[in-house]
Short mmCIF file of C-alpha atoms in Angstrom, two decimals:
data_model
loop_
_atom_site.label_atom_id
_atom_site.label_comp_id
_atom_site.label_asym_id
_atom_site.label_seq_id
_atom_site.Cartn_x
_atom_site.Cartn_y
_atom_site.Cartn_z
CA MET L 234 45.32 125.84 108.63
CA ARG L 235 44.96 123.39 105.54
CA SER L 236 41.53 121.90 105.05
CA ILE L 237 41.29 118.25 104.99
CA PHE L 238 38.43 118.27 102.29
CA LEU L 239 40.80 118.87 99.43
CA PRO L 240 39.14 117.10 96.05
CA ALA L 241 42.99 117.13 94.49
CA LEU L 242 44.14 114.35 96.72
CA LEU L 243 41.66 111.97 94.89
CA ALA L 244 43.13 112.85 91.34
CA LEU L 245 44.60 109.47 90.05
CA ALA L 246 48.41 109.10 89.11
CA ALA L 247 49.04 110.01 85.59
CA GLY L 248 49.88 106.39 83.94
CA ALA L 249 49.51 104.25 87.12
CA PRO L 250 48.14 100.71 87.07
CA VAL L 251 44.34 101.23 88.11
CA ALA L 252 41.81 99.08 89.42
CA ALA L 253 37.97 99.07 89.04
CA GLN L 254 36.01 98.94 92.25
CA THR L 255 32.50 97.98 92.99
CA GLU L 256 29.91 98.99 95.04
CA THR L 257 30.76 96.90 98.13
CA GLY L 258 33.45 98.83 99.05
CA ALA L 259 30.89 101.45 99.72
CA GLU L 260 29.36 99.98 102.71
CA THR L 261 28.88 102.04 105.74
CA PRO L 262 29.48 100.13 108.96
CA ARG L 263 27.37 100.49 111.64
CA GLY L 264 28.33 103.14 114.77
CA THR L 265 29.18 105.84 112.44
CA TYR L 266 29.69 109.24 113.74
CA LEU L 267 30.02 112.84 112.16
CA VAL L 268 33.40 113.80 113.53
CA TYR L 269 33.93 117.07 111.57
CA ALA L 270 32.38 119.41 108.93
CA ASP L 271 32.91 122.76 107.58
CA THR L 272 31.96 124.35 104.30
CA GLU L 273 33.93 122.24 102.00
CA GLY L 274 32.45 119.14 103.46
CA SER L 275 31.76 116.34 106.27
CA ALA L 276 34.21 113.66 107.64
CA PHE L 277 32.68 110.38 109.36
CA ALA L 278 34.46 108.01 111.14
CA SER L 279 33.06 104.36 111.97
CA TYR L 280 33.25 102.38 114.90
CA GLU L 281 32.98 98.48 115.01
CA PRO L 282 34.51 96.63 118.06
CA ALA L 283 35.65 93.74 115.58
CA LEU L 284 37.22 96.04 113.45
CA ALA L 285 38.65 98.60 116.40
CA GLU L 286 40.17 95.35 117.95
CA THR L 287 42.23 95.07 114.96
CA GLY L 288 43.48 98.57 114.50
CA VAL L 289 41.18 99.01 111.50
CA TRP L 290 39.31 102.54 111.56
CA PRO L 291 36.54 103.04 108.41
CA LEU L 292 36.62 107.14 107.31
CA SER L 293 34.38 108.60 105.14
CA PHE L 294 34.77 111.80 103.38
CA PHE L 295 32.21 114.12 101.56
CA TYR L 296 33.41 116.84 99.83
CA PHE L 297 30.95 119.80 98.65
CA GLN L 298 31.59 123.00 96.43
CA ASP L 299 29.42 125.70 96.62
CA GLY L 300 26.77 123.72 98.44
CA ALA L 301 26.83 121.06 95.79
CA MET L 302 28.66 117.14 96.00
CA ALA L 303 32.02 117.58 94.63
CA GLY L 304 33.19 114.13 95.62
CA THR L 305 33.38 111.06 98.14
CA ALA L 306 36.55 109.16 99.49
CA ARG L 307 36.34 105.91 101.83
CA ILE L 308 39.96 105.63 103.72
CA ALA L 309 41.02 102.37 105.82
CA ALA L 310 42.67 103.95 108.82
CA ASN L 311 45.28 102.89 111.44
CA ALA L 312 46.25 105.12 114.31
CA ASP L 313 49.62 105.81 116.13
CA CYS L 314 48.06 107.51 119.01
CA ALA L 315 51.16 107.78 120.86
CA GLN L 316 52.27 110.26 117.96
CA GLY L 317 48.95 111.67 117.36
CA VAL L 318 48.83 110.60 113.68
CA VAL L 319 45.94 108.49 111.88
CA ARG L 320 47.31 107.04 108.46
CA GLY L 321 44.96 105.45 106.19
CA ARG L 322 44.99 104.22 102.22
CA LEU L 323 42.53 105.26 99.70
CA THR L 324 39.84 102.44 99.09
CA HIS L 325 36.72 104.10 97.38
CA ALA L 326 36.51 106.90 95.84
CA THR L 327 33.41 108.74 93.63
CA GLY L 328 33.25 111.66 91.54
CA ALA L 329 30.60 114.39 91.66
CA ASP L 330 28.22 112.66 89.75
CA GLY L 331 28.48 109.46 91.96
CA THR L 332 30.67 107.44 89.51
CA LEU L 333 32.93 105.30 91.10
CA MET L 334 36.48 106.22 90.03
CA GLU L 335 39.19 103.97 89.38
CA LEU L 336 42.24 103.98 91.87
CA PRO L 337 45.94 103.36 90.99
CA GLN L 338 46.44 99.77 92.52
CA GLY L 339 49.18 98.67 95.08
CA ALA L 340 51.72 101.04 96.23
CA GLU L 341 50.53 103.71 93.90
CA THR L 342 47.06 103.82 95.90
CA PRO L 343 47.20 107.57 97.27
CA LEU L 344 47.70 107.58 101.27
CA PHE L 345 46.26 110.21 103.51
CA ALA L 346 47.85 111.04 107.02
CA PHE L 347 45.80 113.14 109.56
CA ASP L 348 48.07 115.12 112.47
CA ARG L 349 46.35 115.77 115.67
CA ALA L 350 49.01 119.43 115.65
CA GLY L 351 47.44 120.26 112.35
CA GLY L 352 44.00 120.96 114.36
CA GLY L 353 40.96 121.46 112.31
CA GLY L 354 39.43 118.13 110.89
CA ASP L 355 42.94 116.76 111.48
CA GLU L 356 42.75 116.99 115.11
CA ALA L 357 38.90 116.28 115.28
CA ILE L 358 39.61 112.77 113.22
CA VAL L 359 42.60 112.11 115.63
CA ALA L 360 40.63 112.71 118.74
CA PHE L 361 37.76 110.72 117.98
CA VAL L 362 40.03 107.37 116.81
CA CYS L 363 42.59 107.78 119.64
CA GLY L 364 39.99 109.20 122.30
CA THR L 365 37.79 106.86 124.91
CA GLY L 366 34.09 105.81 124.12
CA GLN L 367 33.11 108.82 126.57
CA ASP L 368 35.42 111.17 125.04
CA ARG L 369 33.85 110.13 121.23
CA LEU L 370 30.22 110.73 122.86
CA VAL L 371 31.23 114.57 123.86
CA GLN L 372 33.09 114.84 120.38
CA ALA L 373 30.14 113.43 117.95
CA GLU L 374 27.16 112.73 120.68
CA THR L 375 25.60 110.15 118.81
CA PRO L 376 25.53 107.21 115.92
CA ILE L 377 24.47 109.14 112.71
CA HIS L 378 20.70 108.32 112.12
CA ALA L 379 20.96 108.46 108.38
CA SER L 380 23.69 107.42 106.16
CA PRO L 381 26.64 109.54 105.81
CA GLU L 382 25.94 110.78 102.33
CA ALA L 383 22.44 112.03 103.55
CA THR L 384 23.81 113.41 106.85
CA ALA L 385 26.44 114.94 104.70
CA ARG L 386 23.75 116.84 102.80
CA ALA L 387 21.83 117.50 105.73
CA TYR L 388 24.48 119.43 107.12
CA ALA L 389 25.23 121.20 103.92
CA GLY L 390 21.67 122.20 103.82
CA LEU L 391 21.61 123.41 107.23
CA LEU L 392 24.21 125.88 106.79
CA ALA L 393 22.89 127.30 103.11
CA LEU L 394 19.46 128.19 105.83
CA GLY L 395 22.21 129.78 107.98
CA VAL L 396 22.37 127.44 110.86
CA GLU L 397 25.34 127.91 112.79
CA SER L 398 28.05 124.98 112.14
CA ARG L 399 27.79 123.28 115.36
CA LEU L 400 24.27 123.02 116.02
CA ALA L 401 23.99 122.42 112.10
CA GLN L 402 25.83 119.16 113.04
CA SER L 403 23.64 118.38 115.88
CA LEU L 404 20.59 118.27 113.51
CA ALA L 405 21.90 116.72 110.77
CA ILE L 406 22.90 113.85 112.70
CA ARG L 407 19.51 112.95 114.35
CA ASP L 408 16.06 111.79 113.07
CA ARG L 409 13.20 114.22 113.01
CA ARG L 410 11.85 113.07 116.25
CA THR L 411 15.32 113.85 118.23
CA ALA L 412 15.66 116.86 116.44
CA ASP L 413 12.49 118.49 116.93
CA PRO L 414 13.73 119.56 120.85
CA LEU L 415 16.57 121.18 119.66
CA ILE L 416 15.07 122.70 116.85
CA GLY L 417 12.41 124.37 119.11
CA THR L 418 15.05 125.26 121.61
CA ALA L 419 18.09 126.50 119.47
CA VAL L 420 16.98 127.43 115.95
CA PRO L 421 15.74 130.73 115.43
CA ASP L 422 12.20 131.26 115.47
CA ASP L 423 12.08 132.32 111.70
CA LEU L 424 14.06 129.28 110.74
CA ARG L 425 12.29 126.16 112.26
CA ALA L 426 10.06 125.43 109.68
CA ALA L 427 12.25 125.77 106.81
CA VAL L 428 14.74 123.53 109.23
CA ARG L 429 11.84 120.72 109.92
CA ALA L 430 11.43 120.68 106.37
CA LEU L 431 14.80 120.10 105.38
CA LEU L 432 15.42 117.26 107.89
CA ASP L 433 11.96 115.82 106.81
CA GLY L 434 13.23 115.54 103.04
CA ALA L 435 16.70 114.42 104.44
CA ASN L 436 15.22 111.59 106.37
#
């Protein structure tokens, strides 16, 4: 199964005309959910009724290598739910140091496609975009409390502590108050103090 977290996809086409980005391209819509995460990164989808009515789904990706941020990408996506495919065009990208990357213009802008049949992150993205409101809540639980970047870093930090992936996702999306009951019941005793300290730092 291929990974959706492939920093090589952000490589610029050699010799292609490029357009500078502005910081406004990095704004995160309200109602953003963590829809998939593994050791290589975290994927977020934003649900705004006004955008959803037009068929536009903002997707955000945070890439990690050995627990360190390796880059980010934002994609403006449209869904073909009958075919089980979400397709989008790259609109914003940064490198490992947070510097905005220049993107090829027009037809040269990198295109992405996520296919339900691909499983893993592809399947999770299609399920969220094409699902009902109840389906989204079951899959992603609740909108993220902090920014996508802070949430992605919290998830990576929790994995490094030895927290299981699904539990790490559930903790990373919450603030400290709503995470505490879950820490008290689901996190092993010897990890609780470290998990609380990490979430305090993330939020």
